[in-house]
Short mmCIF file of C-alpha atoms and ligand atoms in Angstrom, two decimals:
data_model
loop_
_atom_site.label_atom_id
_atom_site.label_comp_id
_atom_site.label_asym_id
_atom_site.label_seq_id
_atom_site.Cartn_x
_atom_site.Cartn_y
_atom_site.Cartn_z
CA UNK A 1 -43.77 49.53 33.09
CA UNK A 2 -45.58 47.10 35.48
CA UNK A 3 -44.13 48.68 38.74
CA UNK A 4 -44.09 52.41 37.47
CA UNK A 5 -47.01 54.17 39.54
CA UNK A 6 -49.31 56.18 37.45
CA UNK A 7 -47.25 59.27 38.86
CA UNK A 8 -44.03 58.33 37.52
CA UNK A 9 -45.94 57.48 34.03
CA UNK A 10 -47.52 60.71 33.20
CA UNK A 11 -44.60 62.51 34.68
CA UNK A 12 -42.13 60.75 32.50
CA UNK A 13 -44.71 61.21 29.62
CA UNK A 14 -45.21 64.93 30.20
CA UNK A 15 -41.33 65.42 29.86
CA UNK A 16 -40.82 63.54 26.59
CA UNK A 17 -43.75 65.45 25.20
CA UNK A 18 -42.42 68.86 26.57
CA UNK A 19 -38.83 67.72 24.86
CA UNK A 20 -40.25 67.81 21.63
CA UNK A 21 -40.56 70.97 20.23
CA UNK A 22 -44.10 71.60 18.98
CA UNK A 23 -44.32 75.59 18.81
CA UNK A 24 -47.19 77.09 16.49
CA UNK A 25 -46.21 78.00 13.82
CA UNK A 26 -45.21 76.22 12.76
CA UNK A 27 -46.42 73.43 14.73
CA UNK A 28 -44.89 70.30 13.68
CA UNK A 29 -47.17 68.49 16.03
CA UNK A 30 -46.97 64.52 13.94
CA UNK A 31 -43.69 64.44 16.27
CA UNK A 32 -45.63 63.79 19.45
CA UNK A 33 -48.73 62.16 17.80
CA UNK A 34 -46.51 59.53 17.26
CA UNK A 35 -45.03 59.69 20.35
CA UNK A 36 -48.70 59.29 21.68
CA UNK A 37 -49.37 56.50 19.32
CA UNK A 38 -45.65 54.67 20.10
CA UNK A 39 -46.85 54.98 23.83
CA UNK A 40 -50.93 53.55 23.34
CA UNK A 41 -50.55 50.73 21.10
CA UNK A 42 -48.68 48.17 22.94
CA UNK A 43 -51.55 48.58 25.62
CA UNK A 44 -53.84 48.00 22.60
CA UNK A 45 -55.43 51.51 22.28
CA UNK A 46 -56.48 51.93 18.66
CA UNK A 47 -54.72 54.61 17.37
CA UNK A 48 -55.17 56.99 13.73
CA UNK A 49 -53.48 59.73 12.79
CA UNK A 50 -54.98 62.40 10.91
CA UNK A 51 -53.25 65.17 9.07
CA UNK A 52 -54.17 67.63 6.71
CA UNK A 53 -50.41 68.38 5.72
CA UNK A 54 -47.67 65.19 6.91
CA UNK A 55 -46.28 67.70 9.70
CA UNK A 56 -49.04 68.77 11.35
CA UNK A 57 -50.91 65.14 12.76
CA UNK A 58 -53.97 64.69 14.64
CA UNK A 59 -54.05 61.93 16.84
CA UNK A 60 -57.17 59.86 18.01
CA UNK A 61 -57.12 57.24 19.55
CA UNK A 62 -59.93 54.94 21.15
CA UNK A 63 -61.33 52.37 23.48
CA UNK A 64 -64.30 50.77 21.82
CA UNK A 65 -67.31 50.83 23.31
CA UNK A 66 -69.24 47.16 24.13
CA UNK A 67 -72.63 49.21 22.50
CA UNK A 68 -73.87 52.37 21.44
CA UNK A 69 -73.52 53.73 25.02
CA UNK A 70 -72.71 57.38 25.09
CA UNK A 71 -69.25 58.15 24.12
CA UNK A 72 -66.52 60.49 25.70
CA UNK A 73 -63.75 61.95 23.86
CA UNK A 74 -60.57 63.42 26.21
CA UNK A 75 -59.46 66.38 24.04
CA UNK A 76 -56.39 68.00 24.39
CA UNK A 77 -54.11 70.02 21.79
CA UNK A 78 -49.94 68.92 21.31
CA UNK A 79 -49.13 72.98 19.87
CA UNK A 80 -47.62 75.55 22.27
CA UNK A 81 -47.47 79.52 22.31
CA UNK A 82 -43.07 80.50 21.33
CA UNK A 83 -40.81 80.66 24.45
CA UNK A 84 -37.95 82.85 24.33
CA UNK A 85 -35.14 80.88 26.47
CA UNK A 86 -33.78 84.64 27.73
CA UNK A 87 -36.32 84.67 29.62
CA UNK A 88 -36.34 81.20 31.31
CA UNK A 89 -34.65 80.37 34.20
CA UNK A 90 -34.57 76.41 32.57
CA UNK A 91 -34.39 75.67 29.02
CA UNK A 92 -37.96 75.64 27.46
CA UNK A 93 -37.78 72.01 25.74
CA UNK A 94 -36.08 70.36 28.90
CA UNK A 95 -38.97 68.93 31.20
CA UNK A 96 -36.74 69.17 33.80
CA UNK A 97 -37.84 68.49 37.12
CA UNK A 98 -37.46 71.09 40.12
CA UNK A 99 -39.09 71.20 43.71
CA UNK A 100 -41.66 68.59 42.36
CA UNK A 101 -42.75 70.47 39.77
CA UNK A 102 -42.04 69.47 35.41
CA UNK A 103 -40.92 72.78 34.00
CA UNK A 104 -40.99 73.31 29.96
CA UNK A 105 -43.05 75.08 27.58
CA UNK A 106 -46.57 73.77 27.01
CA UNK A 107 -46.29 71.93 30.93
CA UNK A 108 -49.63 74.11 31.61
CA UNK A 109 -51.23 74.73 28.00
CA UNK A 110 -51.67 71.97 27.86
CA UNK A 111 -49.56 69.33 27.09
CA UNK A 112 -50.10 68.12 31.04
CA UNK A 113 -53.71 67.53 30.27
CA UNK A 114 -52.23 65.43 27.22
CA UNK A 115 -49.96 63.50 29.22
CA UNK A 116 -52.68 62.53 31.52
CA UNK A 117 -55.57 61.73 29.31
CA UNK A 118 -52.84 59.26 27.65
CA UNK A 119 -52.02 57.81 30.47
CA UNK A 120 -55.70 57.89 32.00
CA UNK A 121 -56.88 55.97 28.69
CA UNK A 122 -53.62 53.71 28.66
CA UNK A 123 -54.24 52.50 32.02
CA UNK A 124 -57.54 51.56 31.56
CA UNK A 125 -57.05 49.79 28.66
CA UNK A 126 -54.38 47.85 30.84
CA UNK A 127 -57.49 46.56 33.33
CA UNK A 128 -59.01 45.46 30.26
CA UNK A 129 -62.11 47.98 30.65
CA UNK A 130 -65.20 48.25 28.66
CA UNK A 131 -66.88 50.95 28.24
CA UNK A 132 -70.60 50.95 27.10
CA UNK A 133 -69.72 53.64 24.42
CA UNK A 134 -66.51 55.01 22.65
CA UNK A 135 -63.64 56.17 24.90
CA UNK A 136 -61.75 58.57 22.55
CA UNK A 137 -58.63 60.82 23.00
CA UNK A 138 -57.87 63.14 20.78
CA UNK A 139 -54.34 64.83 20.80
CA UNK A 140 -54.91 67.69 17.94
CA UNK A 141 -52.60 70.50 16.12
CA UNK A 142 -53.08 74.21 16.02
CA UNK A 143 -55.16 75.12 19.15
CA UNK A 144 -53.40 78.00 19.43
CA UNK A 145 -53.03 79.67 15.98
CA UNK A 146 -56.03 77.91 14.37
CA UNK A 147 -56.42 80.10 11.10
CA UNK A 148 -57.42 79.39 7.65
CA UNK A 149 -56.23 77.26 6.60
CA UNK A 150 -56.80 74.97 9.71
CA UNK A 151 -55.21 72.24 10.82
CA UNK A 152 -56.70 70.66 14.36
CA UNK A 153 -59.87 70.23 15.69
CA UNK A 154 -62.21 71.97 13.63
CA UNK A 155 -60.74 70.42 10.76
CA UNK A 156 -61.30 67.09 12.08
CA UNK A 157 -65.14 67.99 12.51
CA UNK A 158 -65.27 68.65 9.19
CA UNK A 159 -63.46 66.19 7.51
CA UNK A 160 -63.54 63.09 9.54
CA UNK A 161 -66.22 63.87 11.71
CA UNK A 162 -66.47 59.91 12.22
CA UNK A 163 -63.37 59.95 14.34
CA UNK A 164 -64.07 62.63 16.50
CA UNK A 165 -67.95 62.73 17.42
CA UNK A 166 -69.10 62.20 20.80
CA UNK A 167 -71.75 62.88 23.51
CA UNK A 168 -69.74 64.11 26.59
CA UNK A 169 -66.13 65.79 26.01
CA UNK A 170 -63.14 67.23 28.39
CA UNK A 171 -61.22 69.57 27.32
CA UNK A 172 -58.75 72.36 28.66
CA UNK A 173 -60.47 75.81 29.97
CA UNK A 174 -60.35 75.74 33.98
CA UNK A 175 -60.29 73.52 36.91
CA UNK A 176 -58.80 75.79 39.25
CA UNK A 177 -59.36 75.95 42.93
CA UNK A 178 -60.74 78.78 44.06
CA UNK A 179 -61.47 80.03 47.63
CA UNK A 180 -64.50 81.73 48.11
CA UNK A 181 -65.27 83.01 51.42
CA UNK A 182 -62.88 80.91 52.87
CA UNK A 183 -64.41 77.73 50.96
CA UNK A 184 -62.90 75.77 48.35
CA UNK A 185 -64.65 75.48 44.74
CA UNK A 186 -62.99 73.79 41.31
CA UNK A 187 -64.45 76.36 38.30
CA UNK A 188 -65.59 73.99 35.67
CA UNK A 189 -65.88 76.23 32.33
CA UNK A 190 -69.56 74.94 30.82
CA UNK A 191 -69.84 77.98 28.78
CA UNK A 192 -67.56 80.67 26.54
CA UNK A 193 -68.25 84.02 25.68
CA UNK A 194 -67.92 85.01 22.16
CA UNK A 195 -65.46 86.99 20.49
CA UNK A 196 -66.93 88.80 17.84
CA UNK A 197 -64.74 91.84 17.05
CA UNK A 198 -66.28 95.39 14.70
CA UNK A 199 -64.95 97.76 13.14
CA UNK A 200 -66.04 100.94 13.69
CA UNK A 201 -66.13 103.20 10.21
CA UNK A 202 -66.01 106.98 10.65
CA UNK A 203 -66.58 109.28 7.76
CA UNK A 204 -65.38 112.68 6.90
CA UNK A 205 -64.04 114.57 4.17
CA UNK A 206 -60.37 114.48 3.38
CA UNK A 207 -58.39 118.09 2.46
CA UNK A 208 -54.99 119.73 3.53
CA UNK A 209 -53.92 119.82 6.85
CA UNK A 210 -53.12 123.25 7.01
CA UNK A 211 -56.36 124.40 5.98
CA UNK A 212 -58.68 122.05 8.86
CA UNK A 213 -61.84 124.09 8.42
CA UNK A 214 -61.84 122.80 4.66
CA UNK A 215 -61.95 119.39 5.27
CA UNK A 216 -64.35 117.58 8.12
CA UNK A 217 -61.61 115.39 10.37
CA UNK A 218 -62.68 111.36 10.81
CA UNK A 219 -60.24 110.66 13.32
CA UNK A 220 -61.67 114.15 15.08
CA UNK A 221 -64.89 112.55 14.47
CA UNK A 222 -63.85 109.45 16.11
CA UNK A 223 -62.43 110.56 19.27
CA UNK A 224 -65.63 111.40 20.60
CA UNK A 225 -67.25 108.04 19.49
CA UNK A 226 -64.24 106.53 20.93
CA UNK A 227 -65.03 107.79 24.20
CA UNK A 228 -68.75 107.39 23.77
CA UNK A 229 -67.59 103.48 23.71
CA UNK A 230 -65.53 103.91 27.09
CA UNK A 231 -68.29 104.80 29.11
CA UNK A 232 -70.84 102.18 27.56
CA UNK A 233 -72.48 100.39 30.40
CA UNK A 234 -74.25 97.37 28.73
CA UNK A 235 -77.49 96.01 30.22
CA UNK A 236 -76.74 93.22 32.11
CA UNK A 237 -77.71 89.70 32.26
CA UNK A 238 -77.64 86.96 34.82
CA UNK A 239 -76.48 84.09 32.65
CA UNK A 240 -77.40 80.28 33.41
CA UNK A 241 -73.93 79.91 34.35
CA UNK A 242 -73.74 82.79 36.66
CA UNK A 243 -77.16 82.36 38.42
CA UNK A 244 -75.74 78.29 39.20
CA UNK A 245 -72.10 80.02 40.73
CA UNK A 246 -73.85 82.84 42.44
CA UNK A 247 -75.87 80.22 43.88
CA UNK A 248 -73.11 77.53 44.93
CA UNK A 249 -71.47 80.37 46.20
CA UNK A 250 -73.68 82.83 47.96
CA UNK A 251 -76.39 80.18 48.73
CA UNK A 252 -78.73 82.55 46.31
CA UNK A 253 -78.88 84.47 43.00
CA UNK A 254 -79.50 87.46 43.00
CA UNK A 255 -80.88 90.19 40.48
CA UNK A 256 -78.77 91.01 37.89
CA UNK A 257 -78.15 94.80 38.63
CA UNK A 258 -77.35 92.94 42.37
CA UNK A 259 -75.15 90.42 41.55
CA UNK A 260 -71.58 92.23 41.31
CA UNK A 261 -72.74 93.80 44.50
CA UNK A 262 -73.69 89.85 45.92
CA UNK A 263 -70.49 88.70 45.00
CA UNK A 264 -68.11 91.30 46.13
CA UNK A 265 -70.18 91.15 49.54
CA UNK A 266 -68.84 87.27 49.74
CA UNK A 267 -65.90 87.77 48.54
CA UNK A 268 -64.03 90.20 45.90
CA UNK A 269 -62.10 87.02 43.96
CA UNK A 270 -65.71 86.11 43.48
CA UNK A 271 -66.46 89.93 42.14
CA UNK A 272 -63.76 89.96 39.56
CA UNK A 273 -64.94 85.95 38.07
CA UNK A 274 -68.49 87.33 37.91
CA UNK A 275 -67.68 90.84 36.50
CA UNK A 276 -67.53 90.24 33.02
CA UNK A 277 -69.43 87.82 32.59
CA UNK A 278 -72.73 89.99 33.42
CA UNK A 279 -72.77 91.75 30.17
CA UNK A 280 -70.87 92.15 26.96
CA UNK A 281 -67.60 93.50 26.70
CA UNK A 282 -66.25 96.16 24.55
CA UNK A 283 -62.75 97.25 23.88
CA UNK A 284 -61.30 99.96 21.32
CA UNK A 285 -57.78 98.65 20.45
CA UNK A 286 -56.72 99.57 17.40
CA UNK A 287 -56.84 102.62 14.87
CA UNK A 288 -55.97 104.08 11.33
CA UNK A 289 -56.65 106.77 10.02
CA UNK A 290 -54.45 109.37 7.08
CA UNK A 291 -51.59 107.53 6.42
CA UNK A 292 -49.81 111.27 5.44
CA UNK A 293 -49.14 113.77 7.98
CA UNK A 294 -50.26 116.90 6.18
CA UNK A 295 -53.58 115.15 4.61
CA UNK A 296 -57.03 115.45 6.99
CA UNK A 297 -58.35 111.98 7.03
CA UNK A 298 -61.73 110.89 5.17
CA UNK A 299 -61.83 107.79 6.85
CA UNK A 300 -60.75 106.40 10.14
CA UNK A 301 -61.47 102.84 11.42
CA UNK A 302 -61.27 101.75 14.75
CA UNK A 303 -61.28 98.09 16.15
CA UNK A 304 -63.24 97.24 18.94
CA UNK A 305 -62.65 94.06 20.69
CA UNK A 306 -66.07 92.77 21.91
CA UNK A 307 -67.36 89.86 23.69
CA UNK A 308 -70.73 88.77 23.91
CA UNK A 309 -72.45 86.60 26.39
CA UNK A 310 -73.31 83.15 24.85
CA UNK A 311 -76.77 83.20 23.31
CA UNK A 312 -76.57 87.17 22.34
CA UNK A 313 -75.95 88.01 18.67
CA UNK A 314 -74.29 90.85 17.01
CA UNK A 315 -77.52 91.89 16.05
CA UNK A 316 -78.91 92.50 19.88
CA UNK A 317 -75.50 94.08 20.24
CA UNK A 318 -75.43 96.32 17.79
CA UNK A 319 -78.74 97.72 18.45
CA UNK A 320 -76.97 98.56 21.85
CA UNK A 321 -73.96 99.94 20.62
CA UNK A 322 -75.49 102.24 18.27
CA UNK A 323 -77.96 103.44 21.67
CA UNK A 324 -74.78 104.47 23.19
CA UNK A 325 -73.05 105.92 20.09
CA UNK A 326 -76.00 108.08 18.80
CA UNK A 327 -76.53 109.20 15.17
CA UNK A 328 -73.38 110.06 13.12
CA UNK A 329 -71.32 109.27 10.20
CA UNK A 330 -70.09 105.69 10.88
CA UNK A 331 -70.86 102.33 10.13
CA UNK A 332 -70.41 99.42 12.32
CA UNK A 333 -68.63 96.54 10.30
CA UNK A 334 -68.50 92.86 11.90
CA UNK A 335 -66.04 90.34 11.83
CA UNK A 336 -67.15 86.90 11.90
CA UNK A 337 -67.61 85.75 15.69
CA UNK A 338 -66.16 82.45 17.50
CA UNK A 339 -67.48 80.79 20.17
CA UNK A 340 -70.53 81.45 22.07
CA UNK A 341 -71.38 78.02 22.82
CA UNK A 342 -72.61 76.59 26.28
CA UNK A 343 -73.06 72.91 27.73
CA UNK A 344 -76.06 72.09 30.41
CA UNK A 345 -75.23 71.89 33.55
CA UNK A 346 -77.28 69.09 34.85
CA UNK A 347 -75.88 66.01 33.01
CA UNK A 348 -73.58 63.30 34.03
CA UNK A 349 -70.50 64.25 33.01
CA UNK A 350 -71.51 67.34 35.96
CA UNK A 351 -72.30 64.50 38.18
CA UNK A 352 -68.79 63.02 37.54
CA UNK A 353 -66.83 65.84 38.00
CA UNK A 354 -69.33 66.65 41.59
CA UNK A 355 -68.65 63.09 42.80
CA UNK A 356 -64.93 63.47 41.67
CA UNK A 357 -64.25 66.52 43.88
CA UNK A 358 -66.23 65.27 46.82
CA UNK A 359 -64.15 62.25 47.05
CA UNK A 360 -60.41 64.41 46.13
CA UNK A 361 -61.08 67.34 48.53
CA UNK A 362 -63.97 66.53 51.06
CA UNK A 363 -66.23 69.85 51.75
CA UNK A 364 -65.37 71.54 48.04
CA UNK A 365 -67.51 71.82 45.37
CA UNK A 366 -67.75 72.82 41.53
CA UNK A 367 -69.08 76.01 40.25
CA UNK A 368 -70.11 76.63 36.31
CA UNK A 369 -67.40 79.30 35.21
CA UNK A 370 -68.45 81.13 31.66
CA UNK A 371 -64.74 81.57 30.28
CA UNK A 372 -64.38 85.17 28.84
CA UNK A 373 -62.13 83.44 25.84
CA UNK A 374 -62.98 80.54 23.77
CA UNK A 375 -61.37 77.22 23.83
CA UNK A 376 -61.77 74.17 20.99
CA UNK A 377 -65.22 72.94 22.91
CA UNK A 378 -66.82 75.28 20.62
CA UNK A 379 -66.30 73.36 17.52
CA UNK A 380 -67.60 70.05 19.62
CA UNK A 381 -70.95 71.81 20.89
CA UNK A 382 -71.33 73.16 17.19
CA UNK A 383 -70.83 69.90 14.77
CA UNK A 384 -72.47 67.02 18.00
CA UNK A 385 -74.07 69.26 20.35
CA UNK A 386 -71.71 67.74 22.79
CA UNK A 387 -71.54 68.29 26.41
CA UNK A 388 -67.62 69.66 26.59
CA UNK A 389 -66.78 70.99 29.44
CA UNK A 390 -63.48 72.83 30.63
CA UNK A 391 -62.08 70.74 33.64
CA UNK A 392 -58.73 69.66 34.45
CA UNK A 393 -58.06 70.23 38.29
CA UNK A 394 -55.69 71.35 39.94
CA UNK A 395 -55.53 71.41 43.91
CA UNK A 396 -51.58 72.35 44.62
CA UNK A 397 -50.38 75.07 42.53
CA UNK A 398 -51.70 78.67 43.29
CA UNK A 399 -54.85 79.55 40.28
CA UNK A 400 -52.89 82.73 40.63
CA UNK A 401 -49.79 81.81 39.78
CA UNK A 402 -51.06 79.47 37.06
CA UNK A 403 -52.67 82.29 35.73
CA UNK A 404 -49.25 83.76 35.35
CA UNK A 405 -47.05 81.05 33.96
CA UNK A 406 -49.82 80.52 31.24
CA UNK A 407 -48.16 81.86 27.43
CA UNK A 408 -45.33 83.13 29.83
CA UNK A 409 -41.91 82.44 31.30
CA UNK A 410 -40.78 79.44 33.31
CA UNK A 411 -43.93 77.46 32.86
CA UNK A 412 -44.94 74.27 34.63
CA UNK A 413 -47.03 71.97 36.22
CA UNK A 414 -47.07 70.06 39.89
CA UNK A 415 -46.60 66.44 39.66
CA UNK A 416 -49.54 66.57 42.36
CA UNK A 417 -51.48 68.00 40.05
CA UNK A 418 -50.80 65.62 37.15
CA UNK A 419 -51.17 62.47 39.54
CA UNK A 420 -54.63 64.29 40.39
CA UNK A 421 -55.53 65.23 36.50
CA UNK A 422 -54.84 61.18 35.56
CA UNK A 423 -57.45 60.34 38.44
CA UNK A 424 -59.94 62.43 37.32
CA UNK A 425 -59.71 61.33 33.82
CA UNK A 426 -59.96 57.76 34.87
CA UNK A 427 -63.12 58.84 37.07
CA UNK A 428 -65.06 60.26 34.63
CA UNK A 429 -64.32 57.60 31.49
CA UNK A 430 -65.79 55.02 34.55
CA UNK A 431 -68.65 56.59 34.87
CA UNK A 432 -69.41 57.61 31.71
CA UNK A 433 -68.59 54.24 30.05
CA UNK A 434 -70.74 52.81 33.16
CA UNK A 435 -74.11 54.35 31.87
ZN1 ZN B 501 -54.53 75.58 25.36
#
C-alpha cells in the first residue's frame, strides 16, 4: 500500500466498489459498507455500521476531532439506479478500465465520490492528522429510492442523529466545469429547489356517453385548465443563489425580469442554468379520468409536477396557480414537498472550495448553482442546519457528456477526475479541521 499513489488507490477502490452489485431495490448496500470498513480500519479510521434491516448498512466512519472544532461529514450514498447490460458496451459490475476512464454502474452516481472520500479520509488518517473537530464519512443506502420505509440518510438523522451531525457537509449535486463566455467556472450546488407535486381535482357530473349533453365532462373540463397551466408564466425571482452566479458571471445582477436576457447576452449555456431557476416550475404529467369508455367522467385528476424556489411555500404558490387557473370546479390537492433547503454562501467551507479551484485550475472560479432536483443535503440542512454543499469536481470529462452517462448506459468516471475529487476532499477536511 505504501508505494500505491493516491491515483492507483481510489481507482482500485472505485472498481471493487463498482464490482459489487448494489442496485436499489433492492439495495443490498452492507456489501460495500464493509468493504469500506475492511479498507478504513487498518489505517485506524473508526468505523460503525448502521442498518435498519442487516442488508441495507450505513456506514460512518470518523476521524476524531482534538476539540469541539467544527465538524465535516463527507457524504456519499453506496445504491445505484438498474443497468440493463443490453445496453452496455462493458458489463455493468466490471470496473473495467478503458482509455483512462473506470467504466461500471454507479462510476458517476456516485460511488466515485465514495471511493474518494474513503481514500481522502484514509490518507489522512495515514499522516496521523488532527482535526480540531469530527472528520466523518458517511457511505449511506437508498439515495436513490428513499421511500417509506427508509433506509439511508434520513433515517440516520432520525435515529442516530449522534453519528451523523455536523457543521459543514459535501455531498454529491455538481462540480462541473462550465465555460461561460469563454471562462471556466466549477457550479457548486448551495441550494435545491423543491419538489412539491398537486393534484389537480376537476369536477363534473358523470352520465352515458352517448347522451354528453346529460352529463357535464371533467376531463372536458380539464383540458382547458390543462392548458391554462401551459401558458402559466410565474413571477419571477432573483434568488440569492442566482444574483451571486449572475454576478461571478456577468460582473453584475441584474433585475429579475432582466436576468434570462443578462445571461443569454453572455452566454446561452449560462441562459439554460439560470432559466429555471427564476421562478417555479410547473408540469402536467399525468391523468385519469372514467375508467369505462361509454361512462362521462365525474372526476378527473391531473398531476402536476411542480418545483418551487427554496424559501416559497405551496401556499404562495397556490395563490398563483389559482390566478392563472381562474374560478371553476377543481380543487388543488398537495403532496407533501422535499427539499427546498439552501446553505450560505459566505462560509468557509465556500472559502475552501474558492482556494481549492484557484490552486487546481488558475483563472477559474466557483459559482452558487440552485439544483432544480434535490439531493440528501436536504435532510442535513433540516435536522443541523448544516452547511452541505454539492461539490465534487470534475475538470476532464465533458459536463455534457456527464450529464448523459448519469442513470444511463456505459457510465463512468476519468481517473483524472477521481485523482482530482481525492485532492479536493483532502483540501477541504485541512481546512476545515484547521479552524
Ligand atoms: Zn446520487
Amino acid at each position: 500500500m505504501a508505494t500505491q499513489t493516491l491515483r492507483e488507490e481510489v481507482t482500485t477502490l472505485l472498481q471493487e466498489l463498482i464490482r459489487l452489485n448494489t442496485v436499489n431495490p433492492p439495495g443490498n448496500e452492507t456489501a460495500a459498507a464493509e468493504l469500506l470498513r475492511n479498507y478504513l480500519e487498518p489505517f485506524g479510521v473508526e468505523c460503525e455500521l448502521y442498518s435498519r434491516v442487516p442488508e441495507r448498512a450505513n456506514l460512518v466512519a470518523r476521524i476524531r476531532g482534538r476539540g469541539d472544532g467544527p465538524r465535516l461529514l463527507l457524504l456519499s450514498h453506496t445504491d445505484t439506479v438498474l443497468a440493463d447490460p443490453a445496453e452496455w458496451t462493458v458489463d455493468p459490475w466490471s470496473g473495467e478500465i478503458r482509455d483512462g476512464q473506470v467504466w461500471g454502474r454507479g462510476a458517476l452516481d456516485m460511488k466515485g465520490q465514495v471511493a474518494a472520500s474513503a481514500v481522502a479520509i484514509a490518507s489522512l488518517a495515514r499522516e496521523g492528522f488532527e482535526p480540531s473537530g469530527d472528520l466523518i464519512f458517511a457511505a449511506t443506502a437508498d439515495e436513490e429510492v428513499g421511500d417509506d420505509p427508509d433506509y439511508g440518510l434520513s433515517w440516520l438523522c432520525r435515529e442516530h442523529p449522534d453519528a451523523v451531525r455536523c457543521d459543514f457537509a459535501v455531498n454529491e449535486g455538481a462540480g462541473d466545469r462550465v465555460q461561460v463566455a469563454g471562462r471556466p467556472f466549477y457550479l457548486c450546488a448551495t441550494a435545491e429547489k423543491m419538489s412539491s407535486p398537486f393534484v389537480l381535482r376537476v369536477h363534473g357530473r358523470s352520465g352515458h356517453a352517448s347522451l354528453p349533453s346529460i352529463a357535464d365532462n371533467a376531463l372536458v373540463k380539464a383540458a382547458g385548465l390543462i392548458e391554462r397551466i401551459a401558458a402559466f408564466q410565474p413571477e419571477r425571482q432573483l434568488i440569492p443563489e442566482v444574483q451571486a452566479f449572475l454576478q461571478a458571471v456577468c460582473g453584475s445582477a441584474p433585475s429579475p425580469d432582466r436576468a434570462l436576457e443578462a445571461a443569454r447576452a453572455i452566454d446561452p449555456a449560462a441562459a439554460k442554468m439560470v432559466e429555471p431557476l427564476l421562478s417555479m416550475t410547473v408540469s402536467p404529467t399525468m391523468i385519469t379520468a372514467s375508467n369505462k369508455r361509454n361512462v362521462i367522467p365525474a372526476l378527473t385528476e391531473v398531476t402536476v409536477d411542480c418545483r418551487l424556489l427554496p424559501g416559497q411555500t405551496q401556499k404562495e404558490a397556490e395563490r398563483a396557480i389559482r390566478a392563472q387557473l381562474g374560478d371553476g370546479d377543481y380543487e388543488i390537492v398537495w403532496r407533501e414537498g422535499q427539499g427546498g433547503t439552501r446553505s450560505a454562501l459566505d462560509t468557509a467551507l465556500w472559502g475552501a472550495a474558492e482556494s481549492f479551484i484557484a490552486e487546481a485550475e488558475p483563472g477559474a472560479r466557483v459559482a452558487p448553482i440552485c439544483v432544480a432536483g434535490f439531493t440528501d443535503s436536504h435532510w442535513l440542512r433540516d435536522a443541523f442546519g448544516t452547511v452541505a454543499y454539492g461539490f465534487f469536481p470534475v475538470m476532464k470529462m465533458d459536463p455534457e457528456l456527464a450529464a448523459r452517462l448519469v442513470h444511463s448506459a456505459d457510465e463512468r468516471a476519468e481517473v483524472d477526475d477521481l485523482e482530482l475529487g481525492v485532492r479536493w476532499l483532502r483540501h477541504a477536511a485541512l481546512a476545515i479541521g484547521s479552524l
